[in-house]
CSV table of C-alpha atoms in Angstrom, one decimal:
chain,number,residue,atom,x,y,z
J,1,PHE,CA,16.3,-14.4,19.2
J,2,TRP,CA,18.6,-17.6,19.6
J,3,GLU,CA,18.6,-17.3,23.4
J,4,GLY,CA,14.8,-17.9,23.5
J,5,GLN,CA,12.7,-18.0,26.6
J,6,PRO,CA,10.3,-20.2,28.4
J,7,ILE,CA,6.9,-18.9,27.5
J,8,ASN,CA,4.7,-17.3,30.0
J,9,GLU,CA,1.0,-16.3,30.0
J,10,VAL,CA,1.3,-12.9,28.2
J,11,GLY,CA,3.9,-14.9,25.6
J,12,LYS,CA,1.0,-17.8,25.1
J,13,TYR,CA,-1.7,-15.0,24.7
J,14,TYR,CA,0.3,-13.6,21.4
J,15,LEU,CA,1.3,-16.7,20.4
J,16,TYR,CA,-2.0,-18.1,20.1
J,17,ILE,CA,-3.3,-15.2,18.0
J,18,TYR,CA,-0.2,-15.4,15.6
J,19,GLY,CA,-0.6,-19.0,15.1
J,20,CYS,CA,-4.4,-18.2,14.2
J,21,ASN,CA,-3.3,-15.3,11.9
J,22,SER,CA,-0.8,-17.6,10.1
J,23,HIS,CA,-3.6,-20.2,9.2
J,24,ASN,CA,-6.2,-17.9,8.8
J,25,GLU,CA,-9.3,-20.1,8.4
J,26,ASN,CA,-12.3,-18.7,7.1
J,27,GLY,CA,-10.4,-15.1,7.6
J,28,LEU,CA,-10.2,-15.5,11.0
J,29,SER,CA,-7.3,-13.1,11.3
J,30,LYS,CA,-10.0,-10.3,10.5
J,31,THR,CA,-11.8,-11.3,13.8
J,32,SER,CA,-11.2,-10.2,17.4
J,33,PHE,CA,-8.4,-11.7,19.6
J,34,LYS,CA,-10.9,-13.6,21.7
J,35,ASN,CA,-12.2,-15.4,18.4
J,36,ARG,CA,-8.4,-16.1,17.7
J,37,ILE,CA,-7.6,-17.8,20.9
J,38,GLU,CA,-10.7,-19.9,20.8
J,39,TRP,CA,-9.8,-21.3,17.4
J,40,VAL,CA,-6.5,-22.2,18.7
J,41,LYS,CA,-7.8,-23.8,21.6
J,42,SER,CA,-10.3,-25.5,19.6
J,43,ASN,CA,-7.8,-27.1,17.4
J,44,TYR,CA,-5.4,-27.7,20.1
J,45,ASP,CA,-5.1,-31.7,19.9
J,46,LYS,CA,-4.6,-31.1,15.7
J,47,ILE,CA,-2.0,-28.4,16.3
J,48,ILE,CA,0.2,-30.4,18.8
J,49,ASN,CA,-0.2,-33.6,16.9
J,50,LEU,CA,1.0,-31.7,13.6
J,51,ASP,CA,-2.2,-32.7,11.7
J,52,LYS,CA,-1.2,-32.9,8.0
J,53,GLU,CA,-4.6,-31.4,6.7
J,54,LEU,CA,-4.7,-28.4,9.1
J,55,ILE,CA,-1.2,-27.5,8.3
J,56,LEU,CA,-1.9,-28.0,4.6
J,57,SER,CA,-5.1,-25.9,4.6
J,58,ALA,CA,-3.0,-22.9,6.5
J,59,GLU,CA,-2.4,-19.8,4.6
J,60,SER,CA,0.9,-19.7,5.5
J,61,PRO,CA,1.9,-23.3,6.0
J,62,PHE,CA,5.7,-22.9,7.0
J,63,ILE,CA,5.0,-20.2,9.6
J,64,PHE,CA,2.1,-22.2,10.8
J,65,THR,CA,4.1,-25.3,11.0
J,66,ALA,CA,6.9,-23.3,13.1
J,67,PHE,CA,3.6,-22.3,15.4
J,68,CYS,CA,2.5,-26.2,15.6
J,69,LEU,CA,6.4,-27.1,16.6
J,70,ASN,CA,6.8,-24.7,19.2
J,71,MET,CA,3.1,-25.6,20.8
J,72,LYS,CA,3.9,-29.4,20.6
J,73,ASP,CA,7.5,-28.3,22.6
J,74,ILE,CA,5.2,-26.3,25.0
J,75,HIS,CA,3.0,-29.3,25.4
J,76,ASN,CA,5.9,-31.5,26.3
J,77,ASN,CA,7.7,-29.4,28.6
J,78,PRO,CA,6.0,-26.0,29.9
J,79,ASN,CA,9.7,-24.8,30.3
J,80,ALA,CA,10.8,-25.0,26.4
J,81,GLU,CA,12.5,-22.4,25.2
J,82,ILE,CA,10.8,-20.6,22.4
J,83,LYS,CA,12.9,-18.8,19.8
J,84,THR,CA,10.5,-18.0,17.0
J,85,PRO,CA,9.3,-14.3,16.5
J,86,VAL,CA,5.9,-13.3,16.5
J,87,PHE,CA,5.0,-10.1,14.6
J,88,LEU,CA,2.7,-7.0,14.9
J,89,ASP,CA,1.7,-5.9,11.5
J,90,ALA,CA,0.2,-2.2,10.5
J,91,THR,CA,-3.0,-1.7,8.6
J,92,CYS,CA,-2.1,-0.1,5.2
J,93,SER,CA,0.7,1.9,6.9
J,94,GLY,CA,0.8,4.3,4.0
J,95,ILE,CA,-2.7,5.3,4.7
J,96,GLN,CA,-2.2,5.2,8.5
J,97,HIS,CA,0.7,7.9,8.3
J,98,LEU,CA,-1.6,10.2,6.1
J,99,ALA,CA,-4.3,9.9,8.8
J,100,GLY,CA,-1.8,10.8,11.3
J,101,LEU,CA,-0.6,13.9,9.2
J,102,MET,CA,-4.0,15.1,9.2
J,103,LYS,CA,-5.1,13.9,12.8
J,104,ASP,CA,-8.3,12.7,10.8
J,105,LEU,CA,-10.6,10.7,12.8
J,106,VAL,CA,-12.5,9.0,10.3
J,107,LEU,CA,-9.4,7.9,8.3
J,108,GLY,CA,-7.7,6.9,11.8
J,109,ILE,CA,-10.4,4.6,12.8
J,110,ASN,CA,-10.8,2.8,9.5
J,111,THR,CA,-6.8,1.9,9.8
J,112,ASN,CA,-7.2,0.9,13.4
J,113,LEU,CA,-5.8,4.0,15.1
J,114,LYS,CA,-8.0,3.7,18.2
J,115,PRO,CA,-7.9,1.8,21.3
J,116,GLN,CA,-9.2,-1.8,21.0
J,117,THR,CA,-10.1,-4.8,23.4
J,118,GLU,CA,-9.6,-8.4,22.7
J,119,ASP,CA,-13.3,-8.2,21.9
J,120,ASP,CA,-13.3,-5.8,19.1
J,121,ILE,CA,-13.4,-6.8,15.4
J,122,PRO,CA,-10.3,-4.8,13.6
J,123,GLU,CA,-11.5,-2.3,11.0
J,124,ASP,CA,-10.9,-3.1,7.5
J,125,ILE,CA,-10.3,-0.2,5.0
J,126,TYR,CA,-10.1,-2.8,2.3
J,127,LYS,CA,-13.6,-3.9,2.8
J,128,TYR,CA,-14.8,-0.3,3.3
J,129,LEU,CA,-13.4,0.9,0.1
J,130,LEU,CA,-14.4,-2.4,-1.9
J,131,ILE,CA,-18.2,-1.6,-1.6
J,132,HIS,CA,-17.6,1.9,-3.1
J,133,LEU,CA,-15.5,0.5,-5.8
J,134,ASN,CA,-17.5,-2.3,-7.1
J,135,LYS,CA,-20.6,0.3,-7.1
J,136,ALA,CA,-18.6,2.9,-9.4
J,137,ILE,CA,-17.5,-0.4,-11.6
J,138,ASN,CA,-21.0,-1.7,-12.1
J,139,ILE,CA,-22.5,1.9,-12.9
J,140,PHE,CA,-19.9,2.3,-15.7
J,141,GLY,CA,-20.9,-1.2,-16.9
J,142,LYS,CA,-24.5,-0.2,-17.0
J,143,ASN,CA,-23.8,3.0,-18.7
J,144,ASN,CA,-21.3,2.1,-21.3
J,145,ILE,CA,-22.6,-0.8,-23.6
J,146,LYS,CA,-18.8,-1.8,-24.8
J,147,TYR,CA,-18.2,-2.8,-21.1
J,148,GLU,CA,-21.6,-4.1,-20.0
J,149,ASN,CA,-19.6,-6.9,-18.7
J,150,LEU,CA,-18.6,-4.6,-15.8
J,151,SER,CA,-22.2,-4.2,-14.5
J,152,LYS,CA,-21.6,-7.7,-13.4
J,153,VAL,CA,-18.4,-7.6,-11.7
J,154,LYS,CA,-18.1,-8.0,-8.0
J,155,LEU,CA,-14.5,-7.8,-6.9
J,156,GLU,CA,-13.4,-9.4,-3.7
J,157,ARG,CA,-11.1,-8.0,-1.0
J,158,LYS,CA,-8.1,-10.0,-2.4
J,159,HIS,CA,-8.4,-8.1,-5.8
J,160,ILE,CA,-8.2,-4.8,-4.6
J,161,LYS,CA,-5.6,-4.7,-1.4
J,162,ALA,CA,-2.8,-4.1,-3.4
J,163,PRO,CA,-4.2,-1.2,-5.6
J,164,ILE,CA,-5.2,0.4,-2.4
J,165,MET,CA,-2.0,-0.2,-0.6
J,166,THR,CA,0.0,1.1,-3.3
J,167,LYS,CA,-2.0,3.8,-4.6
J,168,VAL,CA,-0.5,6.2,-2.0
J,169,TYR,CA,2.9,5.3,-3.2
J,170,ASN,CA,1.8,6.4,-6.9
J,171,VAL,CA,1.1,3.2,-8.5
J,172,THR,CA,-0.2,3.9,-12.0
J,173,GLU,CA,-3.4,2.8,-13.9
J,174,TYR,CA,-1.0,0.3,-16.0
J,175,GLY,CA,0.3,-0.9,-12.5
J,176,ILE,CA,-3.3,-1.4,-11.1
J,177,SER,CA,-4.2,-3.3,-13.9
J,178,ARG,CA,-1.1,-5.5,-13.7
J,179,GLN,CA,-2.2,-6.2,-9.9
J,180,LEU,CA,-5.8,-7.1,-11.0
J,181,GLN,CA,-4.5,-9.4,-13.6
J,182,ALA,CA,-2.0,-11.1,-10.9
J,183,ASN,CA,-5.0,-11.9,-8.6
J,184,LEU,CA,-7.5,-13.0,-11.3
J,185,LYS,CA,-7.3,-16.4,-12.8
J,186,GLU,CA,-5.8,-16.5,-16.2
J,187,GLU,CA,-7.3,-18.6,-18.9
J,188,LYS,CA,-5.9,-19.2,-22.2
J,189,ASP,CA,-7.0,-22.5,-23.4
J,190,ASN,CA,-9.8,-23.9,-25.7
J,191,VAL,CA,-10.8,-20.3,-26.5
J,192,ILE,CA,-12.5,-20.2,-30.1
J,193,TYR,CA,-12.7,-17.1,-32.3
J,194,ASP,CA,-14.9,-16.4,-35.0
J,195,ASN,CA,-14.7,-13.5,-37.8
J,196,ASP,CA,-16.2,-10.8,-35.2
J,197,SER,CA,-13.4,-11.6,-32.7
J,198,ILE,CA,-15.9,-13.1,-30.3
J,199,ALA,CA,-14.6,-15.4,-28.0
J,200,LYS,CA,-16.7,-18.4,-26.3
J,201,LYS,CA,-15.8,-20.2,-23.4
J,202,LYS,CA,-17.3,-22.9,-21.1
J,203,ILE,CA,-16.2,-22.4,-17.5
J,204,LYS,CA,-16.2,-24.8,-14.4
J,205,ASN,CA,-19.8,-24.3,-13.7
J,206,ASN,CA,-21.0,-25.2,-17.4
J,207,ILE,CA,-22.2,-21.9,-18.0
J,208,GLU,CA,-21.6,-20.7,-21.8
J,209,GLN,CA,-19.9,-17.1,-21.6
J,210,THR,CA,-19.6,-14.7,-24.6
J,211,MET,CA,-17.6,-11.9,-24.8
J,212,ILE,CA,-16.0,-9.4,-27.2
J,213,PHE,CA,-12.3,-9.1,-27.2
J,214,ASN,CA,-9.7,-6.7,-28.5
J,215,LYS,CA,-7.8,-9.3,-30.5
J,216,SER,CA,-6.3,-10.7,-27.1
J,217,LYS,CA,-6.5,-14.3,-26.7
J,218,THR,CA,-5.8,-13.9,-22.5
J,219,ILE,CA,-8.9,-13.9,-20.7
J,220,PHE,CA,-9.5,-13.6,-16.9
J,221,VAL,CA,-11.9,-15.3,-14.6
J,222,CYS,CA,-13.9,-12.9,-12.3
J,223,PRO,CA,-16.6,-13.5,-9.6
J,224,ASP,CA,-19.8,-11.8,-10.5
J,225,LYS,CA,-22.9,-10.3,-8.1
J,226,GLU,CA,-24.5,-14.1,-8.4
J,227,GLY,CA,-21.4,-15.8,-7.1
J,228,LYS,CA,-21.0,-17.4,-10.7
J,229,LYS,CA,-18.1,-16.5,-12.8
J,230,ILE,CA,-17.2,-14.3,-15.7
J,231,LEU,CA,-14.6,-13.6,-18.3
J,232,LEU,CA,-12.9,-10.4,-18.6
J,233,SER,CA,-10.4,-9.3,-21.4
J,234,LYS,CA,-7.1,-7.4,-20.8
J,235,ARG,CA,-9.3,-4.3,-22.3
J,236,GLU,CA,-11.7,-4.6,-19.4
J,237,ILE,CA,-9.3,-5.3,-16.9
J,238,TYR,CA,-7.6,-1.8,-17.6
J,239,LYS,CA,-10.9,0.1,-17.5
J,240,ILE,CA,-11.5,-1.4,-14.2
J,241,ALA,CA,-8.1,-0.3,-13.2
J,242,GLN,CA,-8.9,3.2,-14.5
J,243,ILE,CA,-12.0,3.1,-12.3
J,244,ILE,CA,-10.4,2.1,-9.4
J,245,ASN,CA,-7.5,4.9,-9.7
J,246,ASP,CA,-10.2,7.5,-10.2
J,247,GLU,CA,-12.5,6.5,-7.5
J,248,ILE,CA,-10.3,4.9,-4.8
J,249,PHE,CA,-10.2,8.0,-2.7
J,250,LEU,CA,-13.4,9.6,-3.1
J,251,ALA,CA,-15.2,7.4,-0.5
J,252,LEU,CA,-12.5,9.2,1.9
J,253,PRO,CA,-12.6,12.8,1.0
J,254,SER,CA,-9.7,13.9,3.3
J,255,LEU,CA,-7.3,11.3,1.8
J,256,ASN,CA,-8.3,12.4,-1.7
J,257,ASN,CA,-7.5,16.2,-0.5
J,258,ILE,CA,-4.0,15.3,1.2
J,259,TYR,CA,-3.1,13.4,-2.1
J,260,ASN,CA,-4.0,16.1,-4.2
J,261,TYR,CA,-2.2,18.6,-2.0
J,262,PHE,CA,1.0,17.2,-2.3
J,263,LEU,CA,0.7,16.2,-6.1
J,264,ASP,CA,-0.3,20.1,-6.3
J,265,MET,CA,2.8,21.2,-4.8
J,266,ALA,CA,5.0,18.9,-6.8
J,267,LYS,CA,3.2,20.5,-10.1
J,268,LEU,CA,4.0,23.9,-8.7
J,269,SER,CA,7.8,23.2,-8.1
J,270,ILE,CA,7.7,21.9,-11.4
J,271,GLU,CA,6.5,25.1,-13.1
J,272,LEU,CA,8.8,27.2,-10.7
J,273,GLU,CA,11.7,24.8,-11.6
J,274,VAL,CA,12.8,24.6,-7.7
J,275,PRO,CA,13.4,21.4,-5.9
J,276,LEU,CA,11.0,20.0,-3.0
J,277,LEU,CA,12.5,19.9,0.3
J,278,TRP,CA,11.3,18.8,3.9
J,279,ILE,CA,13.0,17.8,7.3
J,280,THR,CA,11.7,14.5,8.8
J,281,PRO,CA,10.6,14.6,12.6
J,282,ASN,CA,14.3,12.9,13.2
J,283,GLY,CA,15.8,16.0,11.7
J,284,LEU,CA,16.8,14.3,8.3
J,285,LYS,CA,17.0,17.0,5.5
J,286,ILE,CA,15.5,15.8,2.3
J,287,THR,CA,15.7,17.5,-1.2
J,288,GLN,CA,13.7,16.1,-3.9
J,289,LYS,CA,15.4,17.1,-7.3
J,290,TYR,CA,14.9,14.5,-10.0
J,291,LEU,CA,16.8,15.7,-13.0
J,292,LYS,CA,16.5,14.5,-16.7
J,293,LYS,CA,19.0,12.2,-17.9
J,294,LYS,CA,21.0,12.2,-21.0
J,295,LYS,CA,21.5,9.1,-23.2
J,296,LYS,CA,24.4,8.5,-24.7
J,297,VAL,CA,25.5,5.2,-26.9
J,298,ILE,CA,29.1,4.3,-27.3
J,299,SER,CA,30.0,1.7,-30.0
J,300,VAL,CA,33.2,-0.1,-29.0
J,301,ASN,CA,34.9,-2.2,-31.4
J,302,LEU,CA,36.9,-5.1,-30.0
J,303,PHE,CA,38.5,-8.3,-31.6
J,304,GLY,CA,36.2,-8.1,-34.6
J,305,LYS,CA,32.7,-7.7,-32.3
J,306,THR,CA,31.0,-4.3,-31.7
J,307,LYS,CA,29.7,-3.8,-28.1
J,308,LYS,CA,27.6,-0.7,-27.3
J,309,ILE,CA,28.0,1.0,-24.0
J,310,ILE,CA,24.9,3.4,-22.9
J,311,ILE,CA,26.2,6.2,-20.5
J,312,TYR,CA,23.6,8.4,-18.8
J,313,ASP,CA,24.5,11.7,-17.4
J,314,LYS,CA,22.4,14.2,-15.6
J,315,SER,CA,21.1,17.4,-16.8
J,316,ASN,CA,20.2,20.5,-15.3
J,317,LYS,CA,16.4,20.4,-16.1
J,318,LEU,CA,13.9,18.7,-13.7
J,319,ASP,CA,12.2,15.5,-14.5
J,320,LYS,CA,8.5,16.2,-14.5
J,321,ALA,CA,7.3,12.9,-14.2
J,322,LYS,CA,9.5,11.7,-11.7
J,323,GLN,CA,9.0,15.0,-9.4
J,324,LYS,CA,5.3,14.1,-9.5
J,325,GLN,CA,5.4,10.3,-9.2
J,326,GLY,CA,7.9,10.6,-6.3
J,327,ILE,CA,6.6,13.2,-3.7
J,328,ILE,CA,4.0,11.2,-2.1
J,329,PRO,CA,6.0,7.8,-1.7
J,330,ASN,CA,9.0,9.7,-0.6
J,331,ILE,CA,7.1,11.8,2.1
J,332,ILE,CA,5.4,8.7,3.3
J,333,HIS,CA,8.8,6.7,3.2
J,334,SER,CA,10.4,9.2,5.0
J,335,LEU,CA,7.6,9.2,7.8
J,336,ASP,CA,7.7,5.7,8.1
J,337,ALA,CA,11.6,6.0,8.5
J,338,SER,CA,11.2,8.2,11.3
J,339,HIS,CA,9.0,6.0,13.1
J,340,LEU,CA,11.1,3.1,12.9
J,341,ILE,CA,14.0,5.3,14.0
J,342,SER,CA,12.4,6.5,17.1
J,343,LEU,CA,11.1,3.1,17.8
J,344,ILE,CA,14.8,1.7,17.6
J,345,ILE,CA,16.1,4.6,19.7
J,346,SER,CA,13.4,4.4,22.5
J,347,SER,CA,14.0,0.3,22.7
J,348,ALA,CA,17.9,1.0,22.8
J,349,GLU,CA,17.3,3.4,25.9
J,350,ASP,CA,14.7,0.9,27.4
J,351,LYS,CA,17.2,-2.0,26.6
J,352,PHE,CA,14.3,-3.6,24.9
J,353,LYS,CA,15.4,-6.6,22.8
J,354,PRO,CA,15.1,-8.7,20.6
J,355,LEU,CA,13.5,-6.7,17.9
J,356,ILE,CA,13.1,-7.3,14.1
J,357,SER,CA,11.5,-5.3,11.8
J,358,VAL,CA,10.2,-5.6,7.9
J,359,HIS,CA,9.0,-2.1,6.7
J,360,ASP,CA,5.9,-1.6,8.7
J,361,CYS,CA,5.8,-5.0,10.6
J,362,PHE,CA,7.5,-5.4,13.8
J,363,GLY,CA,8.3,-8.6,15.7
J,364,THR,CA,9.9,-9.8,18.9
J,365,LEU,CA,9.6,-13.1,21.1
J,366,PRO,CA,5.9,-13.7,22.1
J,367,ASN,CA,6.7,-12.8,25.8
J,368,PHE,CA,7.7,-9.2,25.0
J,369,MET,CA,4.8,-8.7,22.3
J,370,SER,CA,2.8,-6.5,24.7
J,371,LYS,CA,5.5,-4.2,25.6
J,372,LEU,CA,6.8,-3.7,21.8
J,373,GLU,CA,3.0,-3.2,20.7
J,374,PHE,CA,2.7,-0.3,23.5
J,375,ASN,CA,5.9,1.4,22.0
J,376,VAL,CA,5.1,1.0,18.4
J,377,LYS,CA,2.0,2.9,19.1
J,378,LYS,CA,3.4,5.1,21.4
J,379,GLN,CA,6.0,6.5,19.0
J,380,PHE,CA,3.4,6.6,16.1
J,381,VAL,CA,1.2,8.8,18.6
J,382,LEU,CA,4.5,11.0,19.7
J,383,LEU,CA,5.3,11.3,15.9
J,384,TYR,CA,2.2,13.2,15.4
J,385,THR,CA,1.5,15.1,18.3
J,386,GLN,CA,5.1,16.4,18.8
J,387,ASN,CA,5.5,17.6,15.5
J,388,GLU,CA,3.3,19.6,12.9
J,389,PHE,CA,4.9,18.1,9.9
J,390,LEU,CA,2.4,19.1,7.4
J,391,ASN,CA,2.5,23.1,8.4
J,392,ASP,CA,6.4,22.9,8.5
J,393,PHE,CA,6.2,21.3,4.9
J,394,HIS,CA,4.0,24.1,3.6
J,395,LYS,CA,6.4,27.1,5.6
J,396,ARG,CA,9.6,25.7,4.4
J,397,PHE,CA,8.3,25.6,0.8
J,398,ILE,CA,7.3,29.3,1.0
J,399,LYS,CA,10.6,29.9,2.6
J,400,LEU,CA,12.4,28.4,-0.5
J,401,LEU,CA,10.7,30.5,-2.7
J,402,ASN,CA,11.8,33.6,-0.9
J,403,GLU,CA,15.3,32.1,-1.3
J,404,TYR,CA,14.8,31.6,-5.2
J,405,GLU,CA,14.0,35.2,-5.0
J,406,PHE,CA,10.2,34.8,-6.3
J,407,ASP,CA,7.6,37.5,-5.3
J,408,ILE,CA,4.6,36.0,-3.0
J,409,ILE,CA,1.5,38.2,-2.7
J,410,THR,CA,-1.5,38.0,-1.0
J,411,LYS,CA,-4.7,38.2,-2.9
J,412,GLU,CA,-8.3,37.6,-1.5
J,413,ASN,CA,-6.9,35.8,1.5
J,414,LYS,CA,-4.9,33.3,-0.8
J,415,GLU,CA,-1.4,33.2,-1.2
J,416,TYR,CA,0.3,33.7,-5.0
J,417,VAL,CA,3.9,33.3,-6.4
J,418,VAL,CA,4.6,35.8,-9.1
J,419,PHE,CA,6.9,34.7,-12.0
J,420,LEU,CA,7.8,35.4,-15.2
J,421,ASN,CA,5.9,33.2,-17.9
J,422,ASN,CA,8.8,31.3,-19.8
J,423,LYS,CA,6.8,31.3,-23.1
J,424,GLN,CA,5.7,35.1,-22.7
J,425,LYS,CA,9.1,36.6,-21.0
J,426,LYS,CA,7.7,40.2,-20.4
J,427,LYS,CA,4.3,38.6,-18.9
J,428,ARG,CA,4.2,37.8,-15.2
J,429,LYS,CA,2.0,34.9,-14.1
J,430,LEU,CA,0.3,34.4,-10.8
J,431,LEU,CA,0.3,30.6,-9.4
J,432,LYS,CA,-1.9,29.9,-6.5
J,433,ILE,CA,0.1,28.3,-3.4
J,434,ILE,CA,-2.4,25.6,-2.4
């Protein structure tokens, strides 16, 4: 990157888009490329003059400042060397990989796995699921008087983005509630409690809000359906988290199916006490075998002071919770890594540089973004057209069961594994292979 390059027309195109993305006035980063380029052109004078108000109003002010400095350099000298990378970011990459695994058209379209022109508005899976989630929260509030406040809630995109992104990495209900709390404004001052634990607080629009709390003095400001604000307790936030956790995939049934498939296979492996094994498209063999740890505390007396040392030692028993929690994020991360490795290898073969990556975000100099964009998409397509990961995963698991000498039978066109129930040693038990 330090070598840099004078900008060309292709480079200007991608530099403008990235500059608009970093400012993101009125959510322009979710509009067409054409709109984003027009925004830069209409604000050109402010950009090259480093307008203070424009910079301070940016969503990412430091990145936008770097863009403005580059634009100023180009304006003063068309041959100025540009050394700042621009980035191509995936749309919810975890769900993109699941869409690729299943070759699911609806899921693929919702995560922008489709051809697009500069006039097209990108799809937004967060907004798509937001409608479904708000509806489920409101219905629950109407049907449960203890949570009637939830009938008024209207969460925004920024509130549910993190839960949707991390659901495929097995985020817990507690984790979702923490994400919601972080994205809702917390209020702690001027809260008055009476003997019935009723809290009253005047909020900014001078509307007095009354709520019942579980002896918690922490409340959160949330938007409602009328554009006003309501106050939510931690208990209500946690209930919203539970609803989001239960409903998040129901609007996209195929996502629910693949999610449950991997979880059920993990449960089966736990029941049979065997590890999970798969081979990535790049040939890396992965064995998931989380073992329970034994905790031993040793007290050491030194110079009249006692220090405690905790030593962990692995047992030979599977950690059931970690086996279930780990399967989906481990598979997605291994596929994500396969895509990155393929991109790096193909880039090296083509002598393409510079290249930088942060998880599912890929960067290069503006002049080379068109080529990088093509290669990122190409490697993703090859990953899921030249490999049958799901079928291979399933076959490999059955092969593993055979190696552990389990009997597998077919009954009514469904496969079952036969094993002795540990609790009833003499009784054979059938478990369906999903």
